PDB file of C-alpha atoms in Angstrom:
ATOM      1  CA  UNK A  22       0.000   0.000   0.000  1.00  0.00           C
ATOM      2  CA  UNK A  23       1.225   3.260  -0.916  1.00  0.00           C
ATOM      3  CA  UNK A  24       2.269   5.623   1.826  1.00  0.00           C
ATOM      4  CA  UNK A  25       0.043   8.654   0.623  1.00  0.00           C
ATOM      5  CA  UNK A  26      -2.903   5.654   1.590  1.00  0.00           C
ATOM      6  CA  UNK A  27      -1.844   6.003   5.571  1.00  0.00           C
ATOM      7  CA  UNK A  28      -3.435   9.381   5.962  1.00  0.00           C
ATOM      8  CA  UNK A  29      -6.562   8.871   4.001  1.00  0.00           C
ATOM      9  CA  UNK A  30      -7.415   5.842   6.178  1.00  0.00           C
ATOM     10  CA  UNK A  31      -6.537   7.784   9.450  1.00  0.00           C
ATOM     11  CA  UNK A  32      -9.037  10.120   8.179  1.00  0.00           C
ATOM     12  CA  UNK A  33     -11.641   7.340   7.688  1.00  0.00           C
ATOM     13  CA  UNK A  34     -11.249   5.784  10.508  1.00  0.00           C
ATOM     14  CA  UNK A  35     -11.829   9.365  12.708  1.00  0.00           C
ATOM     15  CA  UNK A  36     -14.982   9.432  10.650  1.00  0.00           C
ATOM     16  CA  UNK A  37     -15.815   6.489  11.797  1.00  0.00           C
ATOM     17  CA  UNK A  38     -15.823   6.664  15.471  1.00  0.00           C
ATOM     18  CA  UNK A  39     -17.112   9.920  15.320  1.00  0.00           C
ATOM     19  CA  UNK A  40     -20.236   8.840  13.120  1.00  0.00           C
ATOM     20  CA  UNK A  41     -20.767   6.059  15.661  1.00  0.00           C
ATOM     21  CA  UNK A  42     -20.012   7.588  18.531  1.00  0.00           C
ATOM     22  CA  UNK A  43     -22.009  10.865  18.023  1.00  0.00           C
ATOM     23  CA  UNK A  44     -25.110   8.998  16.608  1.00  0.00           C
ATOM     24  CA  UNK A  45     -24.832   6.433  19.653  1.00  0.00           C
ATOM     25  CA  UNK A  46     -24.720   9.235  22.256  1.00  0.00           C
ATOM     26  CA  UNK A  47     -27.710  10.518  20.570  1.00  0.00           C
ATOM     27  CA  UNK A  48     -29.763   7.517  20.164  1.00  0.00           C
ATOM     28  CA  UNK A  49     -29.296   6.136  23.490  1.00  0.00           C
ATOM     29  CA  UNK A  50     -30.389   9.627  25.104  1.00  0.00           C
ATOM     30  CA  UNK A  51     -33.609   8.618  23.317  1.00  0.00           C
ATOM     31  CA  UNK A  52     -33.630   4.885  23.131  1.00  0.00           C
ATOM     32  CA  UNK A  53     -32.898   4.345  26.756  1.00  0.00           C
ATOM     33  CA  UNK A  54     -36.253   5.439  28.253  1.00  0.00           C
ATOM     34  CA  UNK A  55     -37.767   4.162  24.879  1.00  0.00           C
ATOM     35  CA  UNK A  56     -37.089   0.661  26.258  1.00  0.00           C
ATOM     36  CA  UNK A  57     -38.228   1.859  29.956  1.00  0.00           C
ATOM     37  CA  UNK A  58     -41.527   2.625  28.420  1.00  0.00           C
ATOM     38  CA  UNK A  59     -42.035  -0.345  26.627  1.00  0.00           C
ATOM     39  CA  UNK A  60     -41.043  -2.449  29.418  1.00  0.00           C
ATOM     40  CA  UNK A  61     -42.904  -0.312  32.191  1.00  0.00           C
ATOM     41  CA  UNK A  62     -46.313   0.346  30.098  1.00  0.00           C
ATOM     42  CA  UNK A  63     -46.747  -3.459  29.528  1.00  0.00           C
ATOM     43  CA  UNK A  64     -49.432  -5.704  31.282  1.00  0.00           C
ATOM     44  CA  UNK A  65     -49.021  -5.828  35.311  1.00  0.00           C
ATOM     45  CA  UNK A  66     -45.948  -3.145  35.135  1.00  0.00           C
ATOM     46  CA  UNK A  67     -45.898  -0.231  37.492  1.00  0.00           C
ATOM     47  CA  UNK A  68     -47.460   1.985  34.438  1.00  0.00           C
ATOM     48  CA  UNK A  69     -49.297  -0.562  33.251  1.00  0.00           C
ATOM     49  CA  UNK A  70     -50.957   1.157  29.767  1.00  0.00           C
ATOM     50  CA  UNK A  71     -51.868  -1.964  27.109  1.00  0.00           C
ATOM     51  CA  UNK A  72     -53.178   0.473  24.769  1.00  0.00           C
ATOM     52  CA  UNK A  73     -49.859   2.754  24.605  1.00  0.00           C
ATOM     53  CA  UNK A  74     -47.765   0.256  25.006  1.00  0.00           C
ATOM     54  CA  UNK A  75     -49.215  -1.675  21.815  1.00  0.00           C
ATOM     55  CA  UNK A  76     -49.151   1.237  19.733  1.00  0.00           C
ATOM     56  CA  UNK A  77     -45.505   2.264  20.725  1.00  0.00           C
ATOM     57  CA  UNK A  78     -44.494  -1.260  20.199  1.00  0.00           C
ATOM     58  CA  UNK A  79     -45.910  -1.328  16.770  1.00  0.00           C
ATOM     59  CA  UNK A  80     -44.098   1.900  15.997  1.00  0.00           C
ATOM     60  CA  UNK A  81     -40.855   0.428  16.640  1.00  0.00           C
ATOM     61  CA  UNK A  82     -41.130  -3.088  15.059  1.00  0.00           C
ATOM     62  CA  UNK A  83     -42.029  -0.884  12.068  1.00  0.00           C
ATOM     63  CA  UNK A  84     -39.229   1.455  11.971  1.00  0.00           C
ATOM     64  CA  UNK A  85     -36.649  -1.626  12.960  1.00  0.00           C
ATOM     65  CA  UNK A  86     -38.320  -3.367  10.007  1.00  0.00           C
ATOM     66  CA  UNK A  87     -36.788  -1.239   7.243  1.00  0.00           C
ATOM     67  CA  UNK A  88     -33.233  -2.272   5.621  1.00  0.00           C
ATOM     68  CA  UNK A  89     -30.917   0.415   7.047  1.00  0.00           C
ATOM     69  CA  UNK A  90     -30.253   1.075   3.165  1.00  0.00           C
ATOM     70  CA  UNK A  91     -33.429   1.744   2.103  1.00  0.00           C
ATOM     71  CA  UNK A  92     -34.071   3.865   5.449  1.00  0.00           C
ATOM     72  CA  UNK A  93     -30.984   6.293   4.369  1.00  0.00           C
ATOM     73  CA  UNK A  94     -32.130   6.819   1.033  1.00  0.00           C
ATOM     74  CA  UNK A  95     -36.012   7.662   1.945  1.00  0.00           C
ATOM     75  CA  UNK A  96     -35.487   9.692   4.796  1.00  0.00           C
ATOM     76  CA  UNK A  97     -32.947  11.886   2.276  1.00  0.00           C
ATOM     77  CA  UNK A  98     -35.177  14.826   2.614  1.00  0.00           C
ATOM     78  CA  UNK A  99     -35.124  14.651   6.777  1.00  0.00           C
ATOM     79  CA  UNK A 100     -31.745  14.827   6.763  1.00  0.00           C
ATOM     80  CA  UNK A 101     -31.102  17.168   4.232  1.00  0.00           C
ATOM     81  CA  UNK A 102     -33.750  19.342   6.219  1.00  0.00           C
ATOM     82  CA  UNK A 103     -31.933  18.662   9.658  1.00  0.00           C
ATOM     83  CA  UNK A 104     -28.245  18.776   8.581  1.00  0.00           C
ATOM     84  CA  UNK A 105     -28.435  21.065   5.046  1.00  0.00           C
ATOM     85  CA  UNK A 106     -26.784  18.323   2.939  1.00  0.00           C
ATOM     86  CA  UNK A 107     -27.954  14.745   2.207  1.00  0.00           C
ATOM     87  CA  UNK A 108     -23.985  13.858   1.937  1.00  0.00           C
ATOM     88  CA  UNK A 109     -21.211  13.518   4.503  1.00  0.00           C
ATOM     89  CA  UNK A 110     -20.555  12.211   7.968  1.00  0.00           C
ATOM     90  CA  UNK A 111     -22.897  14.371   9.470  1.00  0.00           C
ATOM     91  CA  UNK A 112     -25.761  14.072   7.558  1.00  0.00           C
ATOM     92  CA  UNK A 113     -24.972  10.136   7.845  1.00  0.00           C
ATOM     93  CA  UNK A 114     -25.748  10.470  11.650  1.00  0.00           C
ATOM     94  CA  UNK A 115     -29.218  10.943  11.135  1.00  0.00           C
ATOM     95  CA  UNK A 116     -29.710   7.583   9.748  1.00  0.00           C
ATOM     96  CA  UNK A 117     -27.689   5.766  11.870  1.00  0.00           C
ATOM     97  CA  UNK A 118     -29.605   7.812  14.992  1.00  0.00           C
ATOM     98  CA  UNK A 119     -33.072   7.018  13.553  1.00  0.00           C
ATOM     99  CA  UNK A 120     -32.303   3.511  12.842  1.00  0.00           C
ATOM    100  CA  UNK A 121     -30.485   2.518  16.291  1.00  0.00           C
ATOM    101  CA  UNK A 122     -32.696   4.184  18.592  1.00  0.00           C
ATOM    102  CA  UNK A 123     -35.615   1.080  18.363  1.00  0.00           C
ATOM    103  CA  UNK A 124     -32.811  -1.279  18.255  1.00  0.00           C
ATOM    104  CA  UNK A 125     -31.890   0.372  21.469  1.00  0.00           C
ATOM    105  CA  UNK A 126     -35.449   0.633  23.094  1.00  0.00           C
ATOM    106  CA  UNK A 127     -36.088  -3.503  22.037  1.00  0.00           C
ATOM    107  CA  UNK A 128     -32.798  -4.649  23.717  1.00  0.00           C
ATOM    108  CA  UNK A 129     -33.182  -2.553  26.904  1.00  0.00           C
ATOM    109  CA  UNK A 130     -36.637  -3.869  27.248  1.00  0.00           C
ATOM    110  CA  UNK A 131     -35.039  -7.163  27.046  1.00  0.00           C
ATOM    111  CA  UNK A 132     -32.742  -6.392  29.870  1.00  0.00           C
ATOM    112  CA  UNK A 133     -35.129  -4.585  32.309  1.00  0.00           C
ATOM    113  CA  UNK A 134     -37.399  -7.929  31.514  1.00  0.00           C
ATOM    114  CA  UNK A 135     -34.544 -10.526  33.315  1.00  0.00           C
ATOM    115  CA  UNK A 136     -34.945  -8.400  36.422  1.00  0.00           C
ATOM    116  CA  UNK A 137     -36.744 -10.262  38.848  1.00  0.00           C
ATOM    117  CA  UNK A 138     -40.019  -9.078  39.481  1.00  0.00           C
ATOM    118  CA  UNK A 139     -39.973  -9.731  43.360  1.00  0.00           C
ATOM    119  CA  UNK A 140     -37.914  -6.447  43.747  1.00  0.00           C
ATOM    120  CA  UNK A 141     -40.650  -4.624  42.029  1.00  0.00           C
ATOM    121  CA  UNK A 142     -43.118  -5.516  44.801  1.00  0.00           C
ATOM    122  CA  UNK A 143     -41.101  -4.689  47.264  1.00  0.00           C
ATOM    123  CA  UNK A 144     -40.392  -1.256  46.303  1.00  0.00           C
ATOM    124  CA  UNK A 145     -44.124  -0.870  46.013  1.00  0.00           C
ATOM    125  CA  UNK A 146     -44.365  -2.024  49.581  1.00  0.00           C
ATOM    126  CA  UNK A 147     -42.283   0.200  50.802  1.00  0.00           C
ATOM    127  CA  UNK A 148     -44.211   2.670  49.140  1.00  0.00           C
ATOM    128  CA  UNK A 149     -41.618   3.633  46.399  1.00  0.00           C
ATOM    129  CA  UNK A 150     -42.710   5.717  43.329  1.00  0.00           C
ATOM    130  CA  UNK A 151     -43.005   4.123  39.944  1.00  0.00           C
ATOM    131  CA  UNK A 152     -40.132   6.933  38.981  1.00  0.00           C
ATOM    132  CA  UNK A 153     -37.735   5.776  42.199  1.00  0.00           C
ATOM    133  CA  UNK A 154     -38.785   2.170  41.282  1.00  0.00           C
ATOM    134  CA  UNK A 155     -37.143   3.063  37.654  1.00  0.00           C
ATOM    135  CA  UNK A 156     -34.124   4.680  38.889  1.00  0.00           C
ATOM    136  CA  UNK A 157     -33.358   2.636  42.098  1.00  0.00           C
ATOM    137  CA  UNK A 158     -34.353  -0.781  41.485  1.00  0.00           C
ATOM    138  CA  UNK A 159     -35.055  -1.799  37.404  1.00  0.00           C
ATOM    139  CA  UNK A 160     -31.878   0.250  35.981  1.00  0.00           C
ATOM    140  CA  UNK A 161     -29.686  -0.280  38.510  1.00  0.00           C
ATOM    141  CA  UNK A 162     -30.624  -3.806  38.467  1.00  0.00           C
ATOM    142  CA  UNK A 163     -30.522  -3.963  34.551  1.00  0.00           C
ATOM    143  CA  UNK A 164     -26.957  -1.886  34.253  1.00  0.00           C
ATOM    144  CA  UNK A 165     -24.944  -5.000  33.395  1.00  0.00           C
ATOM    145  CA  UNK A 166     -27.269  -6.445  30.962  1.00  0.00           C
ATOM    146  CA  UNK A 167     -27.629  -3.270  29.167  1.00  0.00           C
ATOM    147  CA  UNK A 168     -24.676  -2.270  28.498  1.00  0.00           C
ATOM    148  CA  UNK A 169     -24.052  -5.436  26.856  1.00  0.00           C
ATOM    149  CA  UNK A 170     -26.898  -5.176  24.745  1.00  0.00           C
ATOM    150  CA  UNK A 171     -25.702  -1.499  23.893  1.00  0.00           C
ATOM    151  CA  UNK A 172     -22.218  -3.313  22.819  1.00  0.00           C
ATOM    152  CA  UNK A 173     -24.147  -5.152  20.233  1.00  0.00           C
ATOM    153  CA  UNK A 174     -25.608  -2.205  18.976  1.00  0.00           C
ATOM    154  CA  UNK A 175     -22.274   0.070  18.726  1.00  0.00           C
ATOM    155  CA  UNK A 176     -21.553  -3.351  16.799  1.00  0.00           C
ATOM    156  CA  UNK A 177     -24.221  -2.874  14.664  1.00  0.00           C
ATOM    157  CA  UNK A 178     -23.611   0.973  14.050  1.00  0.00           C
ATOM    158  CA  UNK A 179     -20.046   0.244  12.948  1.00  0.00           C
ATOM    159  CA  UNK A 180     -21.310  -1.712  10.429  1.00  0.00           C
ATOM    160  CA  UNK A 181     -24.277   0.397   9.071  1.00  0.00           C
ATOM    161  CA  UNK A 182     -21.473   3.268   8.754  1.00  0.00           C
ATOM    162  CA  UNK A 183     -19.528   1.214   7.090  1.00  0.00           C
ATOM    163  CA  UNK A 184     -22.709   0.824   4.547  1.00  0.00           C
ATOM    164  CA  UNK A 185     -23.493   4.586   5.120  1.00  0.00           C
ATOM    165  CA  UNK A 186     -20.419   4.995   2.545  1.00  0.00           C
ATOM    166  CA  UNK A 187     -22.950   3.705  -0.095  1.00  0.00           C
ATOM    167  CA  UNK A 188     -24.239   7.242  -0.476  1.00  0.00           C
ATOM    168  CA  UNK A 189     -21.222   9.302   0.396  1.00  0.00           C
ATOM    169  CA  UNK A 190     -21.173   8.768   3.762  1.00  0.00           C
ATOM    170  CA  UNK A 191     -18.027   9.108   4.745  1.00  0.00           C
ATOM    171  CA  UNK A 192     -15.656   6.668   6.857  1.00  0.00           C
ATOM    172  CA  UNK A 193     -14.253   3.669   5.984  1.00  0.00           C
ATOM    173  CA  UNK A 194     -16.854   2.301   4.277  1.00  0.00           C
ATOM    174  CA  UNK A 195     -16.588   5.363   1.953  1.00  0.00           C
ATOM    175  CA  UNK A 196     -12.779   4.894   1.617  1.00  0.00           C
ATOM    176  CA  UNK A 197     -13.296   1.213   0.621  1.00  0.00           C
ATOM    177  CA  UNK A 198     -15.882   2.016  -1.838  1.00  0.00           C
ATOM    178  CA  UNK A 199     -14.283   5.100  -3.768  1.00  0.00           C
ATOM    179  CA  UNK A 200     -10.688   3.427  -3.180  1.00  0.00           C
ATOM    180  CA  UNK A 201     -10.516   0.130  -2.982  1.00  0.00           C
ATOM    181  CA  UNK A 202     -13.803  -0.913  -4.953  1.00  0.00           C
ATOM    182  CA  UNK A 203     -14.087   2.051  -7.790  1.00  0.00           C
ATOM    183  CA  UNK A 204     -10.371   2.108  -8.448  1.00  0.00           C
ATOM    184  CA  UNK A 205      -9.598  -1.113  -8.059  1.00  0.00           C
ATOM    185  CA  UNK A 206      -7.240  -1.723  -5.468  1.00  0.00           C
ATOM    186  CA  UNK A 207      -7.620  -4.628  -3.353  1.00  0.00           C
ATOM    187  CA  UNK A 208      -5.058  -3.455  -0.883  1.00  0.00           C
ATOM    188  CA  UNK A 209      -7.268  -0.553   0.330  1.00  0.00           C
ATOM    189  CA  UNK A 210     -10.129  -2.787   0.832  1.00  0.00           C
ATOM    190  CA  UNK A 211      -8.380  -5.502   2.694  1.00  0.00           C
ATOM    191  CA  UNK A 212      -6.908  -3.086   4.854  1.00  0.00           C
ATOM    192  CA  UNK A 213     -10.404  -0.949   6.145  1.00  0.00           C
ATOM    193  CA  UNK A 214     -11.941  -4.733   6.683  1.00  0.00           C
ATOM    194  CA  UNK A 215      -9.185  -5.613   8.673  1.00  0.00           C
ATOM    195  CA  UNK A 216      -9.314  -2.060  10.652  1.00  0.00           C
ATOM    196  CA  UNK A 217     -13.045  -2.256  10.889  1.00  0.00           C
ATOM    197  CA  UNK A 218     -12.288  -5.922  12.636  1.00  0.00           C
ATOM    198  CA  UNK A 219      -9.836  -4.842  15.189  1.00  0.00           C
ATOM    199  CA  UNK A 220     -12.579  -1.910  15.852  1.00  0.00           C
ATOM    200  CA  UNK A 221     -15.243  -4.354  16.775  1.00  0.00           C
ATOM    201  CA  UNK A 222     -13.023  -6.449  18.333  1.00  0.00           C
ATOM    202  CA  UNK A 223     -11.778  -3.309  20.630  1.00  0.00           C
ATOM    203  CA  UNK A 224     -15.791  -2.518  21.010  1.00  0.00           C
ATOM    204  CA  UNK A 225     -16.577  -5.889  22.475  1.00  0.00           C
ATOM    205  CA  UNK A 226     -14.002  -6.517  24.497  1.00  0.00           C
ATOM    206  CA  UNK A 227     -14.309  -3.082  26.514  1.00  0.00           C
ATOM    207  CA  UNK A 228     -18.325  -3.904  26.570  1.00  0.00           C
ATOM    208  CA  UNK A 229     -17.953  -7.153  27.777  1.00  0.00           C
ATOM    209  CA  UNK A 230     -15.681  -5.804  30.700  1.00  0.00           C
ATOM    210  CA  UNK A 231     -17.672  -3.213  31.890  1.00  0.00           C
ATOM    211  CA  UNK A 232     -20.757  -5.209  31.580  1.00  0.00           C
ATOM    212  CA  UNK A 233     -18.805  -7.737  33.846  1.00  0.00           C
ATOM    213  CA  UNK A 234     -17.698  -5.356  36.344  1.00  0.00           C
ATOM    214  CA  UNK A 235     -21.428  -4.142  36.495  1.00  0.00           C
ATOM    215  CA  UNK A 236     -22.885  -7.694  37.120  1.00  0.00           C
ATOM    216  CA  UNK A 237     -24.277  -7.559  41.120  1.00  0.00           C
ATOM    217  CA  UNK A 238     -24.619 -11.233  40.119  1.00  0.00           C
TER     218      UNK A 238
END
């Protein structure tokens, strides 16, 4: 690989994390007490709503439904409206935030759901708030779990960024499409899949360590 290649995939990879880590900042502000609600608003939950809770479910199976590709290209006019451009890193955010933020709500739903019950009713006994029941007892109880289910989705969004270079993105997956694909030269392409392993390999082993040292198993 040519030397004049080192500095363009520095560049890449920058965009990158910052694409990932921006939009995962974002979505998880949102997606976090997405997942409290679906969990909470369920049948015999402390804000028990059915009716709610079916239509915000429905809303988010429908949004998770759609390929992230297809997502990027109809929601062109969103972005373009949010950002001022259609193309670049930034205006590949919004996509990635939109798409990740039911992924987000579904898996912390998931992990609020493995917390037992029993503590539930005993915070109600006590005479705890549904609010102090959320903060003290479900998310506390649910940290470990969650962040490992917010590992898979940083996962996930390094991939979809990757595929965000489809449209001029930006990142790696750009630099792998323009370089290595549209020029043909292998070596570029070889070398942002191998970067884009180490990345995810980095991402899980630093979620799966936290999400150990948060276990109160």
């Amino acid at each position: 690989m040519s030397s004049d290649m080192i500095p363009l995939l520095s560049k890449a990879l920058g965009e990158t994390v910052y694409m990932v880590a921006v939009s995962m900042v974002i979505a998880s502000a949102i997606g976090i007490p997405l997942g409290v609600l679906l969990h909470t608003t369920g049948r015999g939950q402390i804000l028990e709503a059915p009716a709610w809770n079916r239509i915000l479910g429905a809303v988010v199976n429908a949004i998770r439904s759609i390929p992230f590709i297809i997502l990027m290209v109809a929601i062109i006019p969103l972005t373009r409206a949010i950002v001022g451009s259609a193309i670049g890193t930034t205006a590949a955010m919004v996509p990635l935030i939109l798409a990740s933020i039911p992924f987000i709500g579904r898996q912390v739903e998931t992990s609020l759901k493995e917390v037992p019950y029993g503590l539930v009713e005993a915070a109600l006994a006590m005479g705890a708030t549904p609010l102090q029941i959320i903060r003290r007892v479900l998310l506390p109880e649910a940290l470990s779990g969650i962040v490992a289910q917010l590992t898979t989705v940083v996962i996930s969004l390094v991939g979809e960024s990757a595929m965000a270079g489809a449209i001029g993105g930006g990142g790696l997956g750009d630099l792998a499409i323009r370089y290595g694909y549209q020029r043909f030269r292998p070596e570029v392409m070889l070398a942002t899949v191998i970067i884009l392993i180490i990345l995810v390999q980095a991402v899980q082993f630093i979620g799966n360590t936290l999400a150990r040292k948060l276990d109160r198993k």
